[in-house]
């Protein structure tokens, strides 16, 4: 068989059979998509061409030939194979024209229900948001609440209040990209003349009352301020917002957060925001011990945006991970049967034979 012929035969195989061929031949083949699997298998011919060709022939002989009658027709523009819509029992033909074993599509409608943009509604602050804003008048605040809860609202309201009181505000984020996004978002909200940005790559409007910067830049500013070498005013600083403050636990960069907190001017309030600080009580106690004002912790664990857990097979099929729509903790038996079946299929195709 020429390499061209081999490539054509491989390309016609469904991905699951390519994985079977790759088993024991290609390291971590289950991570590869179809095209790269074919390339990897072609690369393997130099190791044992005969073995690969005979396994390929055996696979082809095992597979039933595609029959026109049994192949479902796919409407133009219909969903791609595997990502079945609710109640759709048909599967689209595989790329090669080989029908994979018939598998009932799982009902994903409950799993996907509610994903989208909700209709606009007036924002009524939650009690924990009011609590955080209320405390900022007199104390530093750590907000430790789940992702998607509305920490940005607290940051924006606190910034508005500080600016109205003629104080300046610094908003730090751990990433340049996040700083750029916040700069765009807050410029729209506060007006372009009110917002500046300082990162390693960018320096715009450094005398604005609301300055966005990476935490490293603020730490360096605080270092340099000791020698009076900066052109950003820190004596009017009223509020420092540290978004994604769980970075304080980062083994390499965490020290930057610690130093920034230690050197933060005494008159400025600190507002630390995070969805994933593991020990917020300890951080609050530490802030209270080193800062002139106490630190108040606002914490809850309610998720406004429920998590959904799904299983995505390398062949593109998606199934709910659990029988229930929510996430049951510690109940392996509640795995969705479709997911169990897909995972068994995956193991079968990828684990070395016993
Ligand atoms: N009190 C509220 N009622 C309803 N929706 C709210 C409320 N507060 C904030 N939101 C909305 O919740 C969404 C998520 O808010 P936000 O981005 O601030 O979450 P977050 O806590 O910062 O999450 P992350 O941890 O991912 O950064 C936004 O669309 C926001 O408008
Ligand atoms: Mg946020």
Short mmCIF file of C-alpha atoms and ligand atoms in Angstrom, two decimals:
data_model
loop_
_atom_site.label_atom_id
_atom_site.label_comp_id
_atom_site.label_asym_id
_atom_site.label_seq_id
_atom_site.Cartn_x
_atom_site.Cartn_y
_atom_site.Cartn_z
CA UNK A 1 0.00 0.00 0.00
CA UNK A 2 1.41 3.42 -0.91
CA UNK A 3 1.47 6.21 1.66
CA UNK A 4 -1.18 8.06 -0.38
CA UNK A 5 -3.48 5.04 -0.29
CA UNK A 6 -2.87 4.63 3.42
CA UNK A 7 -3.70 8.30 4.01
CA UNK A 8 -6.94 8.00 2.03
CA UNK A 9 -8.03 4.95 4.03
CA UNK A 10 -7.15 6.60 7.33
CA UNK A 11 -9.01 9.77 6.40
CA UNK A 12 -12.15 7.72 5.68
CA UNK A 13 -12.15 6.16 9.14
CA UNK A 14 -14.28 7.66 11.92
CA UNK A 15 -12.31 9.25 14.74
CA UNK A 16 -13.19 6.46 17.19
CA UNK A 17 -11.50 3.91 14.92
CA UNK A 18 -8.48 6.16 14.41
CA UNK A 19 -8.15 6.20 18.20
CA UNK A 20 -8.27 2.38 18.21
CA UNK A 21 -5.45 2.29 15.68
CA UNK A 22 -3.46 4.87 17.63
CA UNK A 23 -3.73 2.88 20.86
CA UNK A 24 -0.22 1.75 21.85
CA UNK A 25 1.26 3.60 18.88
CA UNK A 26 0.75 7.30 19.50
CA UNK A 27 1.42 8.77 22.93
CA UNK A 28 -1.57 10.71 24.30
CA UNK A 29 -3.48 10.20 21.06
CA UNK A 30 -6.79 10.92 22.81
CA UNK A 31 -5.84 14.59 22.83
CA UNK A 32 -5.63 14.76 19.03
CA UNK A 33 -8.34 15.74 16.57
CA UNK A 34 -8.93 13.77 13.37
CA UNK A 35 -6.44 15.54 11.11
CA UNK A 36 -3.60 15.33 13.62
CA UNK A 37 -4.44 11.70 14.38
CA UNK A 38 -4.10 10.84 10.70
CA UNK A 39 -0.79 12.75 10.54
CA UNK A 40 0.50 10.99 13.65
CA UNK A 41 -0.46 7.57 12.28
CA UNK A 42 1.24 8.34 8.96
CA UNK A 43 4.31 9.37 10.95
CA UNK A 44 4.17 5.96 12.64
CA UNK A 45 4.65 3.99 9.40
CA UNK A 46 8.40 4.36 9.72
CA UNK A 47 8.21 2.40 13.01
CA UNK A 48 6.00 -0.52 11.96
CA UNK A 49 4.21 -0.10 8.66
CA UNK A 50 3.17 -3.74 8.38
CA UNK A 51 1.48 -3.80 11.79
CA UNK A 52 -0.42 -0.59 11.12
CA UNK A 53 -1.60 -1.76 7.69
CA UNK A 54 -2.81 -5.13 8.95
CA UNK A 55 -4.67 -3.54 11.91
CA UNK A 56 -6.21 -1.07 9.47
CA UNK A 57 -7.38 -3.84 7.14
CA UNK A 58 -8.86 -5.72 10.10
CA UNK A 59 -10.76 -2.62 11.20
CA UNK A 60 -12.10 -1.99 7.72
CA UNK A 61 -13.29 -5.60 7.44
CA UNK A 62 -15.05 -5.37 10.83
CA UNK A 63 -16.92 -2.18 9.88
CA UNK A 64 -20.24 -2.69 8.11
CA UNK A 65 -20.28 -1.03 4.67
CA UNK A 66 -22.30 2.19 4.58
CA UNK A 67 -25.79 1.50 3.26
CA UNK A 68 -27.88 4.24 1.65
CA UNK A 69 -31.06 3.13 3.43
CA UNK A 70 -29.59 3.12 6.92
CA UNK A 71 -27.86 6.47 6.53
CA UNK A 72 -29.93 9.32 7.91
CA UNK A 73 -30.25 12.36 5.73
CA UNK A 74 -28.99 15.64 7.14
CA UNK A 75 -30.92 18.76 6.35
CA UNK A 76 -28.81 21.66 5.11
CA UNK A 77 -27.85 23.85 8.06
CA UNK A 78 -28.80 21.25 10.68
CA UNK A 79 -26.75 20.67 13.83
CA UNK A 80 -23.33 19.01 13.44
CA UNK A 81 -23.03 15.33 14.21
CA UNK A 82 -23.00 14.52 17.89
CA UNK A 83 -24.33 17.76 19.28
CA UNK A 84 -27.86 16.47 19.18
CA UNK A 85 -30.85 18.70 19.75
CA UNK A 86 -33.52 17.58 22.15
CA UNK A 87 -35.55 14.72 20.81
CA UNK A 88 -33.43 14.37 17.66
CA UNK A 89 -32.81 10.68 17.42
CA UNK A 90 -30.96 10.90 14.08
CA UNK A 91 -27.25 11.21 13.74
CA UNK A 92 -25.57 12.86 10.81
CA UNK A 93 -23.22 10.71 8.75
CA UNK A 94 -19.59 10.81 9.75
CA UNK A 95 -17.14 12.62 7.50
CA UNK A 96 -16.03 9.36 5.92
CA UNK A 97 -19.49 8.12 5.14
CA UNK A 98 -19.23 5.29 7.70
CA UNK A 99 -22.19 5.30 10.04
CA UNK A 100 -20.92 5.03 13.62
CA UNK A 101 -22.89 2.66 15.87
CA UNK A 102 -26.39 4.07 16.42
CA UNK A 103 -26.51 5.98 19.69
CA UNK A 104 -29.59 7.73 21.01
CA UNK A 105 -28.94 11.46 21.32
CA UNK A 106 -29.21 12.60 24.92
CA UNK A 107 -31.77 15.24 25.82
CA UNK A 108 -29.68 18.34 26.35
CA UNK A 109 -32.58 20.76 26.59
CA UNK A 110 -32.76 20.73 30.41
CA UNK A 111 -28.97 20.99 30.59
CA UNK A 112 -28.79 23.99 28.25
CA UNK A 113 -32.04 25.60 29.37
CA UNK A 114 -31.75 29.21 30.46
CA UNK A 115 -28.35 29.94 28.87
CA UNK A 116 -28.48 33.32 27.21
CA UNK A 117 -28.85 37.00 27.93
CA UNK A 118 -31.69 37.75 30.36
CA UNK A 119 -34.05 40.65 29.60
CA UNK A 120 -32.87 43.97 31.07
CA UNK A 121 -34.17 44.75 34.56
CA UNK A 122 -33.47 47.57 37.00
CA UNK A 123 -30.58 46.59 39.26
CA UNK A 124 -31.54 46.23 42.92
CA UNK A 125 -28.37 45.83 45.01
CA UNK A 126 -28.10 42.66 47.06
CA UNK A 127 -27.74 42.92 50.84
CA UNK A 128 -24.09 41.84 50.72
CA UNK A 129 -23.33 44.59 48.15
CA UNK A 130 -24.90 47.21 50.44
CA UNK A 131 -23.00 45.73 53.38
CA UNK A 132 -19.66 46.03 51.55
CA UNK A 133 -20.36 49.61 50.44
CA UNK A 134 -21.57 50.61 53.89
CA UNK A 135 -18.44 49.30 55.58
CA UNK A 136 -16.09 50.98 53.12
CA UNK A 137 -16.99 54.30 54.70
CA UNK A 138 -15.03 53.26 57.78
CA UNK A 139 -13.03 50.10 57.14
CA UNK A 140 -11.09 48.15 54.54
CA UNK A 141 -13.26 45.44 53.00
CA UNK A 142 -12.66 41.97 51.56
CA UNK A 143 -15.48 40.69 49.35
CA UNK A 144 -15.32 36.91 48.96
CA UNK A 145 -18.38 35.75 46.99
CA UNK A 146 -18.88 33.31 44.08
CA UNK A 147 -18.09 34.23 40.53
CA UNK A 148 -20.82 36.19 38.72
CA UNK A 149 -22.25 37.57 41.98
CA UNK A 150 -21.74 41.25 41.15
CA UNK A 151 -18.42 42.32 42.66
CA UNK A 152 -17.98 44.86 39.86
CA UNK A 153 -21.05 46.74 41.10
CA UNK A 154 -19.40 47.18 44.51
CA UNK A 155 -16.17 48.37 42.85
CA UNK A 156 -17.98 50.88 40.62
CA UNK A 157 -20.22 52.27 43.36
CA UNK A 158 -17.28 52.58 45.75
CA UNK A 159 -15.24 54.36 43.04
CA UNK A 160 -18.16 56.76 42.33
CA UNK A 161 -18.49 57.61 46.02
CA UNK A 162 -14.74 58.23 46.40
CA UNK A 163 -14.59 60.47 43.30
CA UNK A 164 -17.65 62.42 44.48
CA UNK A 165 -15.74 63.03 47.72
CA UNK A 166 -12.79 64.41 45.67
CA UNK A 167 -10.61 61.40 46.29
CA UNK A 168 -8.75 59.45 43.62
CA UNK A 169 -9.17 55.75 43.00
CA UNK A 170 -6.77 53.06 41.82
CA UNK A 171 -8.17 49.85 40.38
CA UNK A 172 -5.69 46.99 40.02
CA UNK A 173 -5.99 43.75 38.13
CA UNK A 174 -3.46 40.94 37.74
CA UNK A 175 -3.37 41.01 33.94
CA UNK A 176 -2.70 43.67 31.31
CA UNK A 177 -5.57 42.27 29.21
CA UNK A 178 -8.01 42.59 32.13
CA UNK A 179 -6.75 46.12 32.81
CA UNK A 180 -7.42 47.05 29.18
CA UNK A 181 -10.93 45.60 29.36
CA UNK A 182 -11.67 47.48 32.59
CA UNK A 183 -10.27 50.68 31.07
CA UNK A 184 -12.71 50.43 28.16
CA UNK A 185 -15.63 49.46 30.43
CA UNK A 186 -15.01 52.16 33.04
CA UNK A 187 -14.23 54.88 30.46
CA UNK A 188 -17.71 54.35 29.02
CA UNK A 189 -19.25 54.51 32.47
CA UNK A 190 -17.30 57.41 34.02
CA UNK A 191 -16.33 59.32 30.84
CA UNK A 192 -12.99 59.11 29.02
CA UNK A 193 -11.51 62.13 30.85
CA UNK A 194 -12.15 60.51 34.23
CA UNK A 195 -10.25 57.27 33.63
CA UNK A 196 -6.56 56.55 33.01
CA UNK A 197 -4.48 53.41 32.56
CA UNK A 198 -0.92 52.46 33.48
CA UNK A 199 0.42 49.06 32.48
CA UNK A 200 3.78 47.89 31.16
CA UNK A 201 2.49 48.62 27.63
CA UNK A 202 0.22 51.60 28.07
CA UNK A 203 0.15 54.98 29.72
CA UNK A 204 -2.98 57.04 29.11
CA UNK A 205 -4.37 59.92 31.15
CA UNK A 206 -2.20 59.27 34.27
CA UNK A 207 -3.74 62.21 36.15
CA UNK A 208 -7.33 60.96 35.90
CA UNK A 209 -9.21 60.46 39.18
CA UNK A 210 -9.75 56.76 38.39
CA UNK A 211 -6.56 54.95 37.39
CA UNK A 212 -6.44 51.36 36.25
CA UNK A 213 -3.15 49.50 36.51
CA UNK A 214 -1.67 46.08 37.02
CA UNK A 215 -0.83 45.27 40.63
CA UNK A 216 2.89 45.20 39.79
CA UNK A 217 2.71 48.81 38.51
CA UNK A 218 1.00 49.96 41.70
CA UNK A 219 3.59 48.15 43.84
CA UNK A 220 6.38 49.88 41.86
CA UNK A 221 4.62 53.24 42.22
CA UNK A 222 4.43 52.74 45.98
CA UNK A 223 8.15 51.85 46.05
CA UNK A 224 9.05 54.91 43.98
CA UNK A 225 6.77 57.19 46.00
CA UNK A 226 9.15 56.74 48.95
CA UNK A 227 11.84 58.58 46.94
CA UNK A 228 9.34 61.13 45.58
CA UNK A 229 9.95 60.09 41.97
CA UNK A 230 6.41 59.72 40.69
CA UNK A 231 4.02 62.01 38.87
CA UNK A 232 0.87 60.27 40.11
CA UNK A 233 -0.62 61.90 43.21
CA UNK A 234 -1.00 59.48 46.08
CA UNK A 235 -1.83 62.04 48.81
CA UNK A 236 -5.39 62.30 47.47
CA UNK A 237 -5.78 58.55 47.11
CA UNK A 238 -9.08 57.48 48.71
CA UNK A 239 -9.59 53.93 47.50
CA UNK A 240 -7.54 51.04 46.14
CA UNK A 241 -9.57 48.26 44.55
CA UNK A 242 -7.72 44.98 44.08
CA UNK A 243 -9.70 42.77 41.73
CA UNK A 244 -8.91 39.03 41.53
CA UNK A 245 -7.11 39.36 44.84
CA UNK A 246 -6.76 35.60 45.25
CA UNK A 247 -3.41 36.20 43.51
CA UNK A 248 -2.12 36.96 46.98
CA UNK A 249 -1.76 33.17 47.30
CA UNK A 250 0.26 32.84 44.10
CA UNK A 251 3.64 31.31 44.96
CA UNK A 252 5.54 33.69 42.65
CA UNK A 253 3.43 36.83 42.32
CA UNK A 254 1.65 36.79 45.69
CA UNK A 255 4.41 38.87 47.26
CA UNK A 256 3.42 41.78 44.97
CA UNK A 257 -0.07 41.80 46.52
CA UNK A 258 1.37 41.61 50.02
CA UNK A 259 3.79 44.50 49.39
CA UNK A 260 1.09 46.60 47.75
CA UNK A 261 -1.15 46.15 50.81
CA UNK A 262 1.73 46.86 53.20
CA UNK A 263 2.78 50.07 51.38
CA UNK A 264 -0.75 51.29 50.60
CA UNK A 265 -1.14 54.84 52.00
CA UNK A 266 -2.85 54.85 55.39
CA UNK A 267 -5.65 57.25 54.36
CA UNK A 268 -6.81 55.07 51.43
CA UNK A 269 -9.40 52.32 51.88
CA UNK A 270 -8.58 48.90 50.49
CA UNK A 271 -11.26 46.85 48.72
CA UNK A 272 -10.16 43.30 47.88
CA UNK A 273 -12.42 41.35 45.52
CA UNK A 274 -12.28 37.64 44.85
CA UNK A 275 -14.40 34.60 44.10
CA UNK A 276 -11.76 32.16 45.20
CA UNK A 277 -9.77 33.21 48.25
CA UNK A 278 -9.54 30.06 50.36
CA UNK A 279 -8.84 31.77 53.69
CA UNK A 280 -10.48 35.22 53.61
CA UNK A 281 -10.82 35.34 57.43
CA UNK A 282 -7.05 35.01 57.81
CA UNK A 283 -6.39 37.67 55.16
CA UNK A 284 -8.88 40.02 56.86
CA UNK A 285 -7.19 39.40 60.24
CA UNK A 286 -3.79 40.10 58.68
CA UNK A 287 -5.01 43.36 57.10
CA UNK A 288 -6.51 44.39 60.43
CA UNK A 289 -3.17 43.71 62.13
CA UNK A 290 -1.03 45.79 59.74
CA UNK A 291 -3.37 48.60 58.63
CA UNK A 292 -4.58 51.59 60.65
CA UNK A 293 -8.25 50.66 60.03
CA UNK A 294 -9.84 47.24 60.66
CA UNK A 295 -10.83 45.03 57.75
CA UNK A 296 -14.41 43.81 57.35
CA UNK A 297 -15.08 40.53 55.54
CA UNK A 298 -18.16 40.16 53.33
CA UNK A 299 -18.60 36.54 52.41
CA UNK A 300 -21.28 34.20 51.06
CA UNK A 301 -21.43 31.02 48.99
CA UNK A 302 -24.71 31.40 47.08
CA UNK A 303 -24.31 31.15 43.32
CA UNK A 304 -26.40 33.63 41.32
CA UNK A 305 -25.31 31.79 38.17
CA UNK A 306 -25.62 28.05 38.79
CA UNK A 307 -22.80 25.84 37.55
CA UNK A 308 -23.56 23.19 34.96
CA UNK A 309 -21.32 20.20 34.50
CA UNK A 310 -21.10 18.47 31.14
CA UNK A 311 -18.92 15.83 29.55
CA UNK A 312 -17.44 16.60 26.13
CA UNK A 313 -16.18 13.51 24.35
CA UNK A 314 -13.24 14.03 21.94
CA UNK A 315 -15.64 13.06 19.12
CA UNK A 316 -17.61 16.25 19.80
CA UNK A 317 -20.58 14.73 21.65
CA UNK A 318 -21.76 16.68 24.67
CA UNK A 319 -23.76 15.12 27.49
CA UNK A 320 -24.81 16.32 30.96
CA UNK A 321 -22.35 14.97 33.53
CA UNK A 322 -25.00 14.21 36.16
CA UNK A 323 -28.60 13.01 36.13
CA UNK A 324 -29.62 16.17 38.00
CA UNK A 325 -29.21 19.59 36.39
CA UNK A 326 -27.30 20.90 39.43
CA UNK A 327 -24.03 19.47 40.72
CA UNK A 328 -24.47 16.82 43.41
CA UNK A 329 -21.33 16.56 45.49
CA UNK A 330 -19.92 13.12 46.23
CA UNK A 331 -22.51 10.98 44.39
CA UNK A 332 -20.67 9.15 41.63
CA UNK A 333 -23.73 6.96 41.13
CA UNK A 334 -25.69 9.95 39.83
CA UNK A 335 -23.63 10.22 36.66
CA UNK A 336 -25.78 10.65 33.56
CA UNK A 337 -26.10 7.30 31.71
CA UNK A 338 -25.15 8.91 28.38
CA UNK A 339 -21.96 10.26 29.93
CA UNK A 340 -21.16 6.87 31.45
CA UNK A 341 -21.61 5.26 28.06
CA UNK A 342 -19.48 7.87 26.26
CA UNK A 343 -16.75 7.60 28.86
CA UNK A 344 -16.71 3.80 28.64
CA UNK A 345 -16.42 4.14 24.85
CA UNK A 346 -13.54 6.57 25.30
CA UNK A 347 -11.73 4.26 27.73
CA UNK A 348 -12.27 1.33 25.45
CA UNK A 349 -10.69 3.20 22.58
CA UNK A 350 -7.76 4.66 24.47
CA UNK A 351 -6.69 2.40 27.33
CA UNK A 352 -4.11 -0.31 26.53
CA UNK A 353 -5.86 -3.68 26.14
CA UNK A 354 -5.74 -5.89 29.21
N1 LIG B 1 -27.79 43.00 42.57
C1 LIG B 1 -27.78 42.47 41.36
N2 LIG B 1 -28.89 41.95 40.82
C2 LIG B 1 -28.90 41.39 39.58
N3 LIG B 1 -27.80 41.33 38.79
C3 LIG B 1 -26.65 41.84 39.27
C4 LIG B 1 -26.57 42.43 40.58
N4 LIG B 1 -25.30 42.85 40.77
C5 LIG B 1 -24.60 42.54 39.64
N5 LIG B 1 -25.41 41.94 38.75
C6 LIG B 1 -25.05 41.44 37.42
O1 LIG B 1 -24.33 40.21 37.59
C7 LIG B 1 -23.46 40.02 36.48
C8 LIG B 1 -22.11 39.54 36.99
O2 LIG B 1 -21.51 40.57 37.73
P1 LIG B 1 -19.92 40.75 37.87
O3 LIG B 1 -19.24 40.67 36.56
O4 LIG B 1 -19.72 41.97 38.67
O5 LIG B 1 -19.56 39.45 38.70
P2 LIG B 1 -18.25 39.18 39.55
O6 LIG B 1 -18.70 38.89 40.93
O7 LIG B 1 -17.25 40.27 39.35
O8 LIG B 1 -17.76 37.82 38.88
P3 LIG B 1 -16.25 37.29 38.64
O9 LIG B 1 -15.86 36.56 39.88
O10 LIG B 1 -16.46 36.36 37.48
O11 LIG B 1 -15.36 38.44 38.31
C9 LIG B 1 -23.39 41.33 35.73
O12 LIG B 1 -24.14 41.18 34.54
C10 LIG B 1 -24.07 42.32 36.67
O13 LIG B 1 -24.74 43.34 35.97
MG1 LIG B 2 -15.30 40.38 38.51
#
